[in-house]
Amino acid sequence: MSGKPVLHYVSVRGRMEPVKWLLAAAGVEFEERILKTKDDLQKLRTDGCLLFQQVPMVEIDGMKLVQTRAILNYIAGKYNLYGKDLKERALIDMYVEGMADLYDIIMNHDFKPANEKEKDLANIMDKATNRYLPVFEKVLKDHGHDFLVGNKLSRADVNLLETILMVEEFKPDALAKFPLLQSFKARMSNIPSIKKFLQPGSPRKPPLQEKDIPNLLAIFS
Amino acid sequence: MSEKPRLTYINGRGRMESIRWLLAAAGVEFEEIFLQTREQLLKLGQDGSLMFHQLPLVEIDGMKLVQCRAILSYIAGKYNLYGKDLKERALIDMYVEGISDLMQLILMFPFSPPEAKEKNIATISEKATERYFPVFEKVLKQHGQDFLVGNRFSWADVQLMEAILAVEEKVPSVLSGFPQLQAFKTKMSNMPTIKKFLQPGSPRKPPPDENYVATVMKIFKLD
């Protein structure tokens, strides 16, 4: 089957954005079907397209894949972005899972009540600058390579660039104490497939706007 | 390296139980270290043993693995419980991730306030019987095989078995509408490695109690 992957999701970043990053980094073009109403989601459900009645869902190679991690694992494996053996995969998995924890708190930030937002933001920045970013700064320092694992581009690198850019959206100088992450960011941003994804007009979605939230809640209610 | 894997956690199920299940199902013996104080956790962090200062930690094949899914994926891959190709792996991943969403409700349950407990059991029951178990009932019915993926024992079967037993502890009759899952549960229970794990004295941990909750709160200082 030579059709492009088809991504089914809503119009915001949410849980599909890492999938777009990975496909884009792998140089894979894809189509998007944007769910705009609850009826759109219901139709997918009644058509039997969603194994657990949830999106994201990606149609790829004759499968209707759901569950973000299953989707990402498949894409990473297919496009050789998952290390060369079990041990490299374990390293990649550890890095990616750590970043997923940070991504979750970032994603949930938009849905916090107004009076909790400031404290939540402080927690995000604390975790980013004291728990997660230092790990990757050290990894790069210890081996001196351009990429996190096995001296070769992997999903962990793509994920780290995405994470860095998201953290910088909260605090532009977030990388101030991390010189190796700064040069990592510059290098990664210049990889042709990633450079293309970072340009206007790409499938990359902007940060969530408050005005989008009521519609989102309505779709997923 | 022929040493046994070493698991560091608290003396309870939590996020380590799925790992115990998978190692046991694979017939792999392991050692366990149980933390009892927060100081012990902080010390592990200072020693550089914990990549993100969190447990679970599994020392295996010269690595200090953290993050449940990284640990489980490694074990599944190493012991041939992860399918034969990328597509089977994708199926296993989907099933495991779905079950993991259900297990998350069970994981969080002990920490819910008393007045919410009845409602939470209802939610677990509803999600199990309406969203998750029907999927696996259908998978087993459609291919008529003993195992979920590729006619071969995999991580997905172990995870489903763990989930069935965990939900039954809260909702004893939960399998009443699922004959395939009932047969699956029986077959899994009789597999030698799983049978051994289900016997008293195995590394399997009992359901969480107040003591477990207190230990978690003390050591992990949950926000």
Coordinates of N, CA and C in Angstrom, one line a residue, chain B:
Chain B
M1 N 26.2 -11.3 30.9 CA 26.0 -11.1 32.3 C 24.9 -12.0 32.8
S2 N 25.1 -12.9 33.7 CA 24.1 -13.9 34.1 C 23.5 -13.6 35.4
E3 N 23.7 -12.4 35.9 CA 23.0 -12.0 37.2 C 21.5 -11.8 37.0
K4 N 20.8 -12.0 38.1 CA 19.4 -11.8 38.0 C 19.1 -10.3 37.9
P5 N 18.0 -9.9 37.2 CA 17.6 -8.5 37.3 C 17.3 -8.1 38.7
R6 N 17.5 -6.8 39.1 CA 17.2 -6.4 40.4 C 16.2 -5.2 40.3
L7 N 15.1 -5.4 41.0 CA 14.0 -4.4 41.0 C 14.1 -3.6 42.3
T8 N 14.0 -2.2 42.1 CA 14.0 -1.4 43.3 C 12.7 -0.6 43.3
Y9 N 11.9 -0.8 44.4 CA 10.6 -0.1 44.5 C 10.2 -0.1 45.9
I10 N 8.9 0.1 46.2 CA 8.4 -0.1 47.5 C 7.8 -1.4 47.6
N11 N 7.4 -1.9 48.8 CA 6.9 -3.2 48.9 C 5.4 -3.2 48.6
G12 N 5.1 -3.1 47.4 CA 3.7 -3.0 46.9 C 3.6 -3.1 45.4
R13 N 2.4 -3.1 44.9 CA 2.2 -3.3 43.5 C 2.7 -2.0 42.7
G14 N 1.9 -1.0 42.8 CA 2.2 0.3 42.1 C 2.6 0.1 40.7
R15 N 3.7 0.9 40.3 CA 4.1 0.8 38.9 C 5.1 -0.3 38.6
M16 N 5.4 -1.1 39.6 CA 6.4 -2.1 39.4 C 5.7 -3.5 39.1
E17 N 4.4 -3.6 39.5 CA 3.7 -4.9 39.4 C 3.7 -5.5 38.0
S18 N 3.5 -4.6 37.0 CA 3.4 -5.1 35.6 C 4.8 -5.7 35.2
I19 N 5.9 -5.1 35.7 CA 7.2 -5.6 35.4 C 7.4 -7.0 36.1
R20 N 6.9 -7.1 37.4 CA 7.0 -8.4 38.0 C 6.3 -9.5 37.3
W21 N 5.1 -9.1 36.8 CA 4.3 -10.0 36.0 C 5.1 -10.5 34.8
L22 N 5.6 -9.5 34.1 CA 6.3 -9.9 32.8 C 7.5 -10.7 33.0
L23 N 8.3 -10.4 33.9 CA 9.5 -11.2 34.2 C 9.1 -12.6 34.6
A24 N 8.1 -12.7 35.5 CA 7.6 -14.0 36.0 C 7.1 -14.8 34.9
A25 N 6.3 -14.2 34.0 CA 5.7 -14.9 32.9 C 6.8 -15.4 31.9
A26 N 7.9 -14.7 31.8 CA 9.0 -15.1 31.0 C 9.9 -16.1 31.7
G27 N 9.5 -16.4 32.9 CA 10.3 -17.4 33.7 C 11.6 -16.9 34.2
V28 N 11.7 -15.6 34.4 CA 13.0 -15.0 34.8 C 12.9 -14.7 36.3
E29 N 13.9 -15.2 37.1 CA 13.9 -14.9 38.5 C 14.6 -13.6 38.7
F30 N 14.1 -12.9 39.7 CA 14.7 -11.5 40.0 C 14.8 -11.3 41.5
E31 N 15.6 -10.3 41.8 CA 15.7 -9.8 43.2 C 15.0 -8.5 43.4
E32 N 14.6 -8.3 44.6 CA 13.9 -7.0 44.9 C 14.5 -6.3 46.1
I33 N 14.5 -5.0 45.9 CA 14.9 -4.1 47.0 C 13.7 -3.2 47.3
F34 N 13.3 -3.2 48.6 CA 12.1 -2.4 48.9 C 12.5 -1.2 49.7
L35 N 12.3 0.0 49.2 CA 12.6 1.2 49.9 C 11.6 1.4 51.0
Q36 N 12.1 1.9 52.2 CA 11.2 2.2 53.3 C 11.2 3.7 53.7
T37 N 12.2 4.4 53.3 CA 12.2 5.8 53.7 C 12.4 6.7 52.5
R38 N 12.0 8.0 52.6 CA 12.3 8.9 51.5 C 13.8 9.2 51.4
E39 N 14.5 9.1 52.5 CA 16.0 9.3 52.4 C 16.6 8.3 51.5
Q40 N 16.1 7.1 51.5 CA 16.7 6.1 50.6 C 16.5 6.4 49.2
L41 N 15.3 7.0 48.9 CA 15.0 7.4 47.5 C 15.9 8.5 47.1
L42 N 16.0 9.5 48.0 CA 16.8 10.7 47.6 C 18.3 10.3 47.4
K43 N 18.7 9.3 48.2 CA 20.1 8.8 48.1 C 20.3 8.2 46.7
L44 N 19.4 7.4 46.3 CA 19.5 6.8 45.0 C 19.6 7.8 43.9
G45 N 18.8 8.9 44.1 CA 18.9 10.0 43.1 C 20.2 10.6 43.1
Q46 N 20.8 10.9 44.3 CA 22.1 11.5 44.4 C 23.2 10.6 43.8
D47 N 23.0 9.3 44.0 CA 24.0 8.3 43.5 C 24.1 8.3 41.9
G48 N 23.1 9.0 41.3 CA 23.0 8.9 39.9 C 22.4 7.7 39.3
S49 N 21.7 6.9 40.2 CA 21.1 5.7 39.8 C 19.7 5.9 39.1
L50 N 19.1 7.0 39.3 CA 17.8 7.3 38.8 C 17.8 8.4 37.8
M51 N 17.6 8.1 36.6 CA 17.8 9.1 35.5 C 16.9 10.3 35.7
F52 N 15.6 10.1 36.1 CA 14.7 11.2 36.4 C 14.3 11.3 37.8
H53 N 15.1 10.7 38.7 CA 14.9 10.7 40.2 C 13.6 10.0 40.5
Q54 N 13.2 9.0 39.7 CA 11.9 8.4 40.0 C 12.1 6.8 40.0
L55 N 11.2 6.2 40.7 CA 11.1 4.7 40.5 C 10.0 4.4 39.6
P56 N 9.8 3.2 39.1 CA 10.7 2.0 39.3 C 12.1 2.1 38.7
L57 N 13.0 1.3 39.3 CA 14.3 1.1 38.7 C 14.5 -0.4 38.6
V58 N 15.0 -0.8 37.4 CA 15.4 -2.2 37.2 C 16.8 -2.2 36.7
E59 N 17.6 -2.9 37.4 CA 19.0 -3.1 37.0 C 19.1 -4.4 36.2
I60 N 19.4 -4.4 34.9 CA 19.4 -5.5 34.1 C 20.4 -5.4 33.0
D61 N 21.2 -6.4 32.8 CA 22.2 -6.4 31.7 C 23.1 -5.2 31.7
G62 N 23.5 -4.8 32.9 CA 24.4 -3.7 33.0 C 23.8 -2.3 32.9
M63 N 22.5 -2.3 32.8 CA 21.8 -1.0 32.6 C 21.0 -0.7 33.9
K64 N 20.8 0.6 34.2 CA 19.9 1.0 35.2 C 18.7 1.6 34.5
L65 N 17.7 0.7 34.3 CA 16.5 1.2 33.5 C 15.5 1.8 34.4
V66 N 15.0 2.9 33.9 CA 13.8 3.6 34.6 C 12.7 3.8 33.6
Q67 N 11.6 4.2 34.0 CA 10.4 4.4 33.2 C 9.8 3.1 32.8
C68 N 8.6 2.8 33.3 CA 8.0 1.5 33.2 C 8.0 1.0 31.8
R69 N 7.6 1.8 30.8 CA 7.4 1.3 29.5 C 8.8 1.0 28.9
A70 N 9.8 1.7 29.2 CA 11.1 1.4 28.7 C 11.6 0.0 29.2
I71 N 11.3 -0.2 30.5 CA 11.6 -1.4 31.2 C 10.8 -2.6 30.6
L72 N 9.5 -2.4 30.5 CA 8.7 -3.5 29.9 C 9.0 -3.8 28.5
S73 N 9.3 -2.8 27.7 CA 9.6 -3.0 26.3 C 10.9 -3.8 26.2
Y74 N 11.9 -3.5 27.0 CA 13.2 -4.2 27.0 C 13.0 -5.6 27.3
I75 N 12.3 -5.9 28.4 CA 12.0 -7.3 28.8 C 11.3 -8.0 27.7
A76 N 10.2 -7.4 27.2 CA 9.4 -8.1 26.2 C 10.3 -8.4 24.9
G77 N 11.1 -7.5 24.6 CA 12.0 -7.7 23.4 C 13.0 -8.8 23.7
K78 N 13.6 -8.7 24.9 CA 14.7 -9.7 25.2 C 14.1 -11.1 25.3
Y79 N 12.9 -11.3 25.8 CA 12.4 -12.6 26.0 C 11.4 -13.0 25.0
N80 N 11.5 -12.4 23.8 CA 10.6 -12.8 22.7 C 9.1 -12.8 23.0
L81 N 8.7 -11.7 23.7 CA 7.3 -11.6 24.0 C 6.7 -10.3 23.3
Y82 N 7.4 -9.9 22.2 CA 7.0 -8.7 21.5 C 6.7 -8.9 20.0
G83 N 6.2 -10.1 19.7 CA 5.8 -10.3 18.3 C 6.9 -10.6 17.4
K84 N 6.6 -10.9 16.1 CA 7.7 -11.3 15.2 C 8.1 -10.2 14.3
D85 N 7.3 -9.2 14.2 CA 7.7 -8.1 13.3 C 7.0 -6.8 13.7
L86 N 7.3 -5.7 13.0 CA 6.8 -4.4 13.3 C 5.2 -4.4 13.5
K87 N 4.5 -5.1 12.6 CA 3.1 -5.0 12.6 C 2.5 -5.7 13.9
E88 N 3.1 -6.9 14.2 CA 2.7 -7.6 15.4 C 3.0 -6.7 16.6
R89 N 4.2 -6.1 16.6 CA 4.5 -5.2 17.7 C 3.5 -4.0 17.8
A90 N 3.1 -3.5 16.7 CA 2.1 -2.4 16.7 C 0.8 -2.9 17.4
L91 N 0.4 -4.1 17.1 CA -0.9 -4.7 17.7 C -0.6 -4.8 19.2
I92 N 0.5 -5.4 19.6 CA 0.8 -5.6 21.0 C 0.8 -4.3 21.7
D93 N 1.5 -3.3 21.1 CA 1.6 -1.9 21.7 C 0.2 -1.3 21.9
M94 N -0.7 -1.5 20.9 CA -2.0 -0.9 21.0 C -2.8 -1.6 22.2
Y95 N -2.7 -2.9 22.2 CA -3.4 -3.6 23.3 C -2.9 -3.2 24.6
V96 N -1.6 -3.2 24.8 CA -0.9 -2.9 26.0 C -1.2 -1.5 26.5
E97 N -1.2 -0.6 25.5 CA -1.5 0.8 25.9 C -2.9 1.0 26.3
G98 N -3.9 0.4 25.6 CA -5.3 0.4 26.0 C -5.4 -0.1 27.4
I99 N -4.9 -1.3 27.7 CA -5.0 -1.9 29.0 C -4.3 -1.0 30.1
S100 N -3.3 -0.4 29.7 CA -2.6 0.5 30.6 C -3.4 1.7 31.0
D101 N -4.3 2.2 30.1 CA -5.2 3.3 30.5 C -6.2 2.8 31.5
L102 N -6.7 1.5 31.4 CA -7.6 0.9 32.4 C -6.8 0.7 33.7
M103 N -5.6 0.2 33.6 CA -4.9 0.0 34.8 C -4.5 1.3 35.6
Q104 N -4.5 2.4 34.8 CA -4.2 3.7 35.5 C -5.3 4.0 36.5
L105 N -6.6 3.6 36.2 CA -7.7 3.9 37.1 C -7.5 3.0 38.3
I106 N -7.0 1.8 38.2 CA -6.8 0.9 39.3 C -5.6 1.4 40.1
L107 N -4.6 1.9 39.5 CA -3.4 2.4 40.2 C -3.8 3.6 41.0
M108 N -4.6 4.5 40.5 CA -5.0 5.7 41.3 C -6.0 5.5 42.3
F109 N -6.8 4.4 42.2 CA -7.9 4.1 43.1 C -7.6 4.2 44.6
P110 N -6.5 3.6 45.1 CA -6.3 3.7 46.5 C -6.1 5.1 47.1
F111 N -5.8 6.0 46.2 CA -5.5 7.4 46.6 C -6.7 8.3 46.5
S112 N -7.8 7.7 46.1 CA -9.0 8.6 46.0 C -9.7 8.7 47.4
P113 N -10.3 9.8 47.7 CA -10.9 9.9 49.0 C -12.1 8.9 49.2
P114 N -12.4 8.6 50.4 CA -13.4 7.5 50.7 C -14.7 7.8 50.0
E115 N -15.1 9.1 50.0 CA -16.5 9.4 49.4 C -16.5 9.2 47.9
A116 N -15.3 9.1 47.2 CA -15.2 8.9 45.8 C -15.1 7.5 45.4
K117 N -14.8 6.6 46.4 CA -14.4 5.2 46.0 C -15.5 4.5 45.3
E118 N -16.8 4.7 45.7 CA -17.9 3.9 45.1 C -18.0 4.3 43.6
K119 N -17.9 5.6 43.4 CA -18.0 6.1 42.0 C -16.8 5.6 41.2
N120 N -15.7 5.6 41.8 CA -14.5 5.1 41.0 C -14.6 3.7 40.6
I121 N -15.1 2.9 41.5 CA -15.3 1.4 41.2 C -16.3 1.3 40.0
A122 N -17.4 2.2 40.0 CA -18.3 2.2 38.9 C -17.6 2.6 37.6
T123 N -16.8 3.5 37.7 CA -16.0 3.9 36.5 C -15.1 2.8 35.9
I124 N -14.4 2.2 36.9 CA -13.6 1.0 36.5 C -14.4 0.0 35.8
S125 N -15.5 -0.3 36.4 CA -16.4 -1.4 35.9 C -16.9 -1.0 34.5
E126 N -17.3 0.3 34.4 CA -17.9 0.7 33.1 C -16.8 0.7 32.0
K127 N -15.6 1.2 32.3 CA -14.6 1.3 31.3 C -14.2 -0.2 30.9
A128 N -14.1 -1.0 31.9 CA -13.7 -2.4 31.6 C -14.7 -3.1 30.7
T129 N -16.0 -3.0 31.1 CA -17.0 -3.8 30.4 C -17.4 -3.1 29.1
E130 N -17.2 -1.8 28.9 CA -17.7 -1.2 27.7 C -16.7 -0.7 26.8
R131 N -15.5 -0.5 27.3 CA -14.4 0.0 26.3 C -13.3 -1.0 26.1
Y132 N -12.8 -1.7 27.1 CA -11.6 -2.5 27.0 C -11.9 -4.0 26.8
F133 N -12.6 -4.6 27.7 CA -12.8 -6.0 27.6 C -13.5 -6.4 26.3
P134 N -14.5 -5.6 25.8 CA -15.1 -6.0 24.5 C -14.1 -6.2 23.4
V135 N -13.1 -5.3 23.4 CA -12.1 -5.3 22.3 C -11.4 -6.7 22.3
F136 N -10.9 -7.1 23.5 CA -10.2 -8.4 23.6 C -11.1 -9.6 23.4
E137 N -12.3 -9.5 23.9 CA -13.3 -10.6 23.6 C -13.4 -10.8 22.1
K138 N -13.5 -9.7 21.4 CA -13.7 -9.7 19.9 C -12.4 -10.3 19.3
V139 N -11.3 -9.8 19.7 CA -10.0 -10.3 19.1 C -9.9 -11.8 19.2
L140 N -10.2 -12.3 20.4 CA -10.1 -13.7 20.6 C -11.1 -14.5 19.8
K141 N -12.3 -13.9 19.8 CA -13.4 -14.6 19.1 C -13.1 -14.7 17.6
Q142 N -12.6 -13.6 17.0 CA -12.4 -13.5 15.6 C -11.3 -14.4 15.1
H143 N -10.2 -14.6 15.8 CA -9.1 -15.5 15.3 C -9.2 -16.8 16.0
G144 N -9.9 -17.0 17.1 CA -10.1 -18.3 17.7 C -8.8 -18.9 18.2
Q145 N -7.8 -18.1 18.4 CA -6.5 -18.6 18.9 C -6.4 -18.4 20.4
D146 N -5.4 -19.0 21.0 CA -5.3 -18.9 22.5 C -4.7 -17.6 22.9
F147 N -3.9 -17.0 22.0 CA -3.2 -15.8 22.4 C -3.7 -14.6 21.6
L148 N -3.5 -13.4 22.1 CA -4.0 -12.2 21.4 C -3.4 -11.9 20.1
V149 N -2.1 -12.1 20.0 CA -1.3 -11.7 18.8 C -0.5 -12.8 18.2
G150 N -0.6 -13.1 16.9 CA 0.3 -14.0 16.2 C 0.3 -15.4 16.7
N151 N -0.8 -15.8 17.3 CA -0.9 -17.2 17.8 C 0.3 -17.6 18.7
R152 N 0.7 -16.7 19.5 CA 1.9 -16.9 20.3 C 1.8 -16.0 21.5
F153 N 2.3 -16.6 22.6 CA 2.3 -15.9 23.9 C 3.1 -14.6 23.8
S154 N 2.5 -13.4 24.3 CA 3.2 -12.2 24.2 C 2.9 -11.3 25.4
W155 N 3.6 -10.2 25.5 CA 3.4 -9.2 26.5 C 1.9 -8.8 26.6
A156 N 1.2 -8.8 25.5 CA -0.2 -8.4 25.6 C -1.0 -9.3 26.4
D157 N -0.7 -10.6 26.3 CA -1.5 -11.6 27.0 C -1.2 -11.5 28.5
V158 N 0.0 -11.2 28.9 CA 0.4 -11.1 30.3 C -0.3 -9.8 30.9
Q159 N -0.3 -8.8 30.1 CA -0.9 -7.5 30.6 C -2.4 -7.7 30.7
L160 N -3.0 -8.4 29.8 CA -4.5 -8.6 29.9 C -4.8 -9.4 31.1
M161 N -4.0 -10.4 31.3 CA -4.3 -11.3 32.5 C -4.2 -10.5 33.8
E162 N -3.1 -9.7 33.9 CA -3.0 -8.9 35.1 C -4.2 -8.0 35.3
A163 N -4.6 -7.4 34.2 CA -5.7 -6.4 34.2 C -7.0 -7.1 34.6
I164 N -7.3 -8.3 34.1 CA -8.5 -9.1 34.4 C -8.5 -9.3 35.9
L165 N -7.4 -9.8 36.5 CA -7.4 -10.2 37.9 C -7.5 -8.9 38.7
A166 N -6.9 -7.8 38.3 CA -7.0 -6.6 39.1 C -8.4 -6.0 39.1
V167 N -9.1 -6.1 38.0 CA -10.4 -5.6 37.9 C -11.4 -6.5 38.7
E168 N -11.1 -7.8 38.6 CA -12.0 -8.7 39.4 C -11.9 -8.5 40.9
E169 N -10.7 -8.0 41.3 CA -10.6 -7.7 42.8 C -11.6 -6.7 43.2
K170 N -11.9 -5.8 42.2 CA -12.9 -4.7 42.6 C -14.3 -5.0 42.1
V171 N -14.4 -5.8 41.0 CA -15.7 -6.1 40.4 C -15.7 -7.6 40.1
P172 N -16.0 -8.4 41.1 CA -15.8 -9.8 41.0 C -16.5 -10.5 39.8
S173 N -17.7 -9.9 39.3 CA -18.4 -10.5 38.3 C -18.1 -9.9 36.9
V174 N -17.0 -9.2 36.8 CA -16.8 -8.4 35.6 C -16.7 -9.2 34.3
L175 N -16.3 -10.5 34.4 CA -16.2 -11.3 33.2 C -17.4 -12.0 32.8
S176 N -18.5 -11.7 33.5 CA -19.7 -12.5 33.3 C -20.2 -12.4 31.8
G177 N -20.0 -11.3 31.2 CA -20.5 -11.2 29.8 C -19.4 -11.6 28.7
F178 N -18.3 -12.1 29.2 CA -17.2 -12.3 28.3 C -16.6 -13.7 28.3
P179 N -17.3 -14.7 27.6 CA -16.9 -16.1 27.7 C -15.5 -16.3 27.2
Q180 N -15.1 -15.6 26.1 CA -13.7 -15.8 25.6 C -12.7 -15.4 26.6
L181 N -12.9 -14.3 27.3 CA -12.0 -13.8 28.3 C -12.0 -14.8 29.5
Q182 N -13.1 -15.4 29.8 CA -13.1 -16.4 30.9 C -12.2 -17.6 30.5
A183 N -12.3 -18.0 29.3 CA -11.5 -19.1 28.8 C -10.0 -18.7 28.8
F184 N -9.8 -17.5 28.3 CA -8.4 -16.9 28.3 C -7.8 -16.9 29.7
K185 N -8.6 -16.4 30.7 CA -8.1 -16.4 32.0 C -7.7 -17.8 32.5
T186 N -8.5 -18.7 32.2 CA -8.2 -20.1 32.7 C -6.9 -20.6 32.0
K187 N -6.8 -20.4 30.7 CA -5.6 -20.9 30.0 C -4.4 -20.2 30.5
M188 N -4.4 -18.9 30.8 CA -3.3 -18.2 31.3 C -2.9 -18.7 32.7
S189 N -3.9 -18.9 33.5 CA -3.7 -19.4 34.9 C -2.9 -20.7 34.9
N190 N -3.1 -21.5 33.8 CA -2.5 -22.8 33.8 C -1.2 -22.8 33.1
M191 N -0.7 -21.7 32.6 CA 0.6 -21.7 32.0 C 1.6 -21.8 33.2
P192 N 2.6 -22.7 33.1 CA 3.4 -23.0 34.2 C 4.0 -21.7 34.9
T193 N 4.6 -20.8 34.1 CA 5.2 -19.7 34.8 C 4.2 -18.8 35.5
I194 N 3.0 -18.6 34.8 CA 2.0 -17.8 35.4 C 1.4 -18.5 36.6
K195 N 1.2 -19.8 36.5 CA 0.6 -20.5 37.6 C 1.5 -20.4 38.8
K196 N 2.8 -20.4 38.6 CA 3.8 -20.3 39.7 C 3.7 -18.9 40.4
F197 N 3.5 -17.9 39.5 CA 3.4 -16.5 40.0 C 2.2 -16.3 40.8
L198 N 1.1 -17.1 40.5 CA -0.2 -16.9 41.2 C -0.2 -17.6 42.5
Q199 N 0.8 -18.4 42.8 CA 0.8 -19.1 44.0 C 1.3 -18.3 45.2
P200 N 0.9 -18.6 46.4 CA 1.4 -17.9 47.6 C 2.9 -18.0 47.7
G201 N 3.6 -17.0 48.1 CA 5.0 -17.0 48.2 C 5.8 -16.5 47.0
S202 N 5.0 -16.2 45.9 CA 5.7 -15.7 44.7 C 5.9 -14.2 45.0
P203 N 6.7 -13.5 44.0 CA 6.9 -12.1 44.2 C 5.7 -11.2 44.0
R204 N 4.6 -11.8 43.6 CA 3.3 -11.1 43.3 C 2.9 -10.4 44.6
K205 N 2.6 -9.1 44.5 CA 2.2 -8.3 45.7 C 0.7 -8.3 45.9
P206 N 0.3 -8.2 47.2 CA -1.1 -8.2 47.5 C -1.8 -6.8 47.0
P207 N -3.1 -6.8 47.0 CA -3.8 -5.5 46.6 C -3.3 -4.4 47.6
P208 N -3.3 -3.2 47.1 CA -2.9 -2.1 48.0 C -3.8 -1.9 49.2
D209 N -3.2 -1.6 50.3 CA -4.0 -1.3 51.5 C -3.6 0.1 52.1
E210 N -4.1 0.4 53.3 CA -3.7 1.7 53.8 C -2.2 1.9 54.0
N211 N -1.6 0.8 54.4 CA -0.2 0.8 54.7 C 0.6 1.2 53.4
Y212 N 0.2 0.6 52.3 CA 0.8 0.9 51.0 C 0.6 2.4 50.7
V213 N -0.6 2.9 50.8 CA -0.9 4.3 50.5 C 0.0 5.2 51.4
A214 N 0.1 4.9 52.7 CA 0.9 5.7 53.6 C 2.4 5.7 53.1
T215 N 2.9 4.5 52.7 CA 4.3 4.4 52.3 C 4.5 5.2 51.1
V216 N 3.6 5.1 50.1 CA 3.8 5.9 48.9 C 3.8 7.4 49.1
M217 N 2.8 7.8 50.0 CA 2.7 9.3 50.3 C 4.0 9.7 50.9
K218 N 4.6 8.9 51.8 CA 5.8 9.3 52.6 C 7.0 9.3 51.7
I219 N 7.2 8.3 50.9 CA 8.4 8.2 50.2 C 8.4 9.0 48.9
F220 N 7.3 9.0 48.2 CA 7.3 9.7 46.9 C 6.8 11.2 47.0
K221 N 6.3 11.5 48.2 CA 5.8 12.9 48.5 C 5.0 13.4 47.3
L222 N 3.9 12.7 47.0 CA 3.1 13.1 45.9 C 2.5 14.4 46.0
D223 N 2.5 15.2 45.0 CA 2.0 16.6 45.0 C 0.5 16.5 45.1

